[in-house]
PDB file of C-alpha atoms in Angstrom:
ATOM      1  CA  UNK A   1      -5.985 -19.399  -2.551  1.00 85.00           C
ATOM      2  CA  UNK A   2      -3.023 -17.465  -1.739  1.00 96.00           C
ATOM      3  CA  UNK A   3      -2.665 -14.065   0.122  1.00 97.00           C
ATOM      4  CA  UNK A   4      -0.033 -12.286   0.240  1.00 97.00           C
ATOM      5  CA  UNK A   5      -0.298 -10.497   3.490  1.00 96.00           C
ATOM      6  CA  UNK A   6       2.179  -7.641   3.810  1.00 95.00           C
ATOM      7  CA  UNK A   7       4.245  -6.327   0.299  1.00 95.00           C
ATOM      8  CA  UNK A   8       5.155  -3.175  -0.309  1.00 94.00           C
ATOM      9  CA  UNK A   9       4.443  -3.250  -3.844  1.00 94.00           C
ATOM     10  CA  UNK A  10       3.183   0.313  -3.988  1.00 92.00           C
ATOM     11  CA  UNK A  11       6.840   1.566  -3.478  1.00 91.00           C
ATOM     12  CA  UNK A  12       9.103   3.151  -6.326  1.00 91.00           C
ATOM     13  CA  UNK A  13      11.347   0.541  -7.044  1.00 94.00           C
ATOM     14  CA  UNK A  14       8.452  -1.624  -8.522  1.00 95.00           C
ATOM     15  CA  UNK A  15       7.683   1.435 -10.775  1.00 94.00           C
ATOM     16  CA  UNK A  16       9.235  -0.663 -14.031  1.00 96.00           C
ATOM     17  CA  UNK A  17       7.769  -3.893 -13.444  1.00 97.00           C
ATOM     18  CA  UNK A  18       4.737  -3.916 -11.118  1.00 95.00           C
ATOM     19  CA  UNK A  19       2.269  -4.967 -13.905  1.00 96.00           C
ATOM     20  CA  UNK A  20       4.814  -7.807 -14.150  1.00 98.00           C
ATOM     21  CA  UNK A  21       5.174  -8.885 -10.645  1.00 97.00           C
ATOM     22  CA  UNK A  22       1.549  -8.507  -9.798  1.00 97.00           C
ATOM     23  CA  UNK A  23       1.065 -10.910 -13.026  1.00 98.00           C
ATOM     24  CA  UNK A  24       4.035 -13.255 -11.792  1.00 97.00           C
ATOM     25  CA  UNK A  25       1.992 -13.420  -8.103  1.00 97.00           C
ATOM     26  CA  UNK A  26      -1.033 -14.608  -9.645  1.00 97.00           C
ATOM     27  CA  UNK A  27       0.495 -17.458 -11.742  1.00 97.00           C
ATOM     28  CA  UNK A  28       1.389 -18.751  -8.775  1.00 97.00           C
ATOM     29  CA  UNK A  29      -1.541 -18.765  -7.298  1.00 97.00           C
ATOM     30  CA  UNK A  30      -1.348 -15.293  -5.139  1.00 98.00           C
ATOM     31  CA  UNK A  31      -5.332 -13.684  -5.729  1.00 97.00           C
ATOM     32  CA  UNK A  32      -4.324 -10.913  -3.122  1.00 97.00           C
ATOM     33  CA  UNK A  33      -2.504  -8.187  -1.370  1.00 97.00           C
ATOM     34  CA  UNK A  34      -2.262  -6.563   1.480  1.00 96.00           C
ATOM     35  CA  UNK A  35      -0.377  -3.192   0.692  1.00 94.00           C
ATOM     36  CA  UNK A  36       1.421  -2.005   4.382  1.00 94.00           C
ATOM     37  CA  UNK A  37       2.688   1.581   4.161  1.00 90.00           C
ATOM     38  CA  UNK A  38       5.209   2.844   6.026  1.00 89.00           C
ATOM     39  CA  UNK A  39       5.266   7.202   6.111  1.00 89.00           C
ATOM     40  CA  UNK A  40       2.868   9.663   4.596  1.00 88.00           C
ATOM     41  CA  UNK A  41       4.281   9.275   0.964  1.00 88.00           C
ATOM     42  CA  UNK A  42       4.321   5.479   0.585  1.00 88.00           C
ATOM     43  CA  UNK A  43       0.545   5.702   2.288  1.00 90.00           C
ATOM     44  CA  UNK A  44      -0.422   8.291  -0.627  1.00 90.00           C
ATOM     45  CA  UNK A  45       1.408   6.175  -2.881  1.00 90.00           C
ATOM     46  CA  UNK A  46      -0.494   2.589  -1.434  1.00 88.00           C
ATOM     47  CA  UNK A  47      -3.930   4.331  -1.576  1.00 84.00           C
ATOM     48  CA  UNK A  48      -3.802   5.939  -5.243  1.00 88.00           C
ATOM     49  CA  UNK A  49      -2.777   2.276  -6.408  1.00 90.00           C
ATOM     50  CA  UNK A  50      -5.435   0.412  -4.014  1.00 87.00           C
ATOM     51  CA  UNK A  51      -8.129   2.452  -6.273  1.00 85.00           C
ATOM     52  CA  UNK A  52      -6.840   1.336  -8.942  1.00 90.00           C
ATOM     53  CA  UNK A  53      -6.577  -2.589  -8.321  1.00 94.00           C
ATOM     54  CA  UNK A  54      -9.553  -4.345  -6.890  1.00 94.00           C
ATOM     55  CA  UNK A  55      -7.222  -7.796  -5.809  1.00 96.00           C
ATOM     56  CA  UNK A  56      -4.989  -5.252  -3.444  1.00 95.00           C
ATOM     57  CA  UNK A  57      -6.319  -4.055   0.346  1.00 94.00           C
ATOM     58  CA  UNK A  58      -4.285  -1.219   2.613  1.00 90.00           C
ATOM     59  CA  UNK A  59      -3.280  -1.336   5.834  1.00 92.00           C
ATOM     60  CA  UNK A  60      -2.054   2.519   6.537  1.00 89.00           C
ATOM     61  CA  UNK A  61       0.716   3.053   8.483  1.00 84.00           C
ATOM     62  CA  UNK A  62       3.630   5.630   9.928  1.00 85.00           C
ATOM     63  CA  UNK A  63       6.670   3.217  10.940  1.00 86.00           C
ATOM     64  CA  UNK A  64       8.331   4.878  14.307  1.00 86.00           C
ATOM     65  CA  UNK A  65      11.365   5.405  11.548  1.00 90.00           C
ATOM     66  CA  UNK A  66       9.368   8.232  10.418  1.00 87.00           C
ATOM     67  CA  UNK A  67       7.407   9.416  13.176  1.00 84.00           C
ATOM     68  CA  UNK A  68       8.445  13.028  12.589  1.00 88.00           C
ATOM     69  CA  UNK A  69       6.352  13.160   9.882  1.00 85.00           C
ATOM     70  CA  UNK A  70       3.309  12.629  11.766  1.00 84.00           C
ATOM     71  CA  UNK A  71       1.223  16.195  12.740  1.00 88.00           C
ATOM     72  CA  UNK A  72      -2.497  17.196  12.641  1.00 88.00           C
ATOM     73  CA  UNK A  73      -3.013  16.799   8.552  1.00 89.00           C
ATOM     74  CA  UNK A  74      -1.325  13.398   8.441  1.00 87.00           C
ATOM     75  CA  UNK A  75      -3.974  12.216  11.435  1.00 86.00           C
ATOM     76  CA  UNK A  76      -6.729  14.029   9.813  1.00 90.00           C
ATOM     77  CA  UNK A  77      -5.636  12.054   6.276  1.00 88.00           C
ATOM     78  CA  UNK A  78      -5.090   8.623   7.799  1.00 87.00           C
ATOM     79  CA  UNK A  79      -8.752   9.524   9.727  1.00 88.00           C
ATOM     80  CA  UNK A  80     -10.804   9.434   6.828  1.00 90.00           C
ATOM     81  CA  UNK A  81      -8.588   7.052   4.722  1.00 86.00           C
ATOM     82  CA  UNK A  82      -9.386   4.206   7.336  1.00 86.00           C
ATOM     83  CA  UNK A  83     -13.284   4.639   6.712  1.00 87.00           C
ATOM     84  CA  UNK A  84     -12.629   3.357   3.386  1.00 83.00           C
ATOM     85  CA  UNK A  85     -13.668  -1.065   3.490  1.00 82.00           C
ATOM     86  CA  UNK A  86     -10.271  -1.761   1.473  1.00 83.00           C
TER      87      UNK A  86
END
């Protein structure tokens, strides 16, 4: 069993072909995925797809690139988005 432990699959420029590439990962052998986001959209982004696909976990995240998005409603967000198992 393969995991792939940090993609960012969730991102817009797999919009065309993630179906595809997810498919691709488990022919060769890949079962799962751990989704890393990097800002407050690409962690909205990650989450909405990790309810969607039961083989993919979330590990939330605000790189120091984009720590000026980070305020009281992104903490409060990523707060009760970490209670979740996945």
């Amino acid at each position: 069993m393969y995991i792939d432990s940090h993609c960012h699959i969730h991102m817009s420029e797999f919009d065309h072909d993630r179906d595809q590439v997810f498919a691709r990962a488990h022919q060769a052998g890949v079962e799962s995925f751990m989704i890393v986001g990097n800002d407050h959209s690409t962690n909205l982004t990650g989450f909405e797809l990790l309810s969607r696909r039961p083989d993919c976990y979330f590990a939330l995240g605000i790189h120091p690139h984009h720590v000026h998005e980070w305020n009281g409603e992104v903490s409060l967000w990523l707060d009760e988005k970490m209670q979740d198992p996945k």
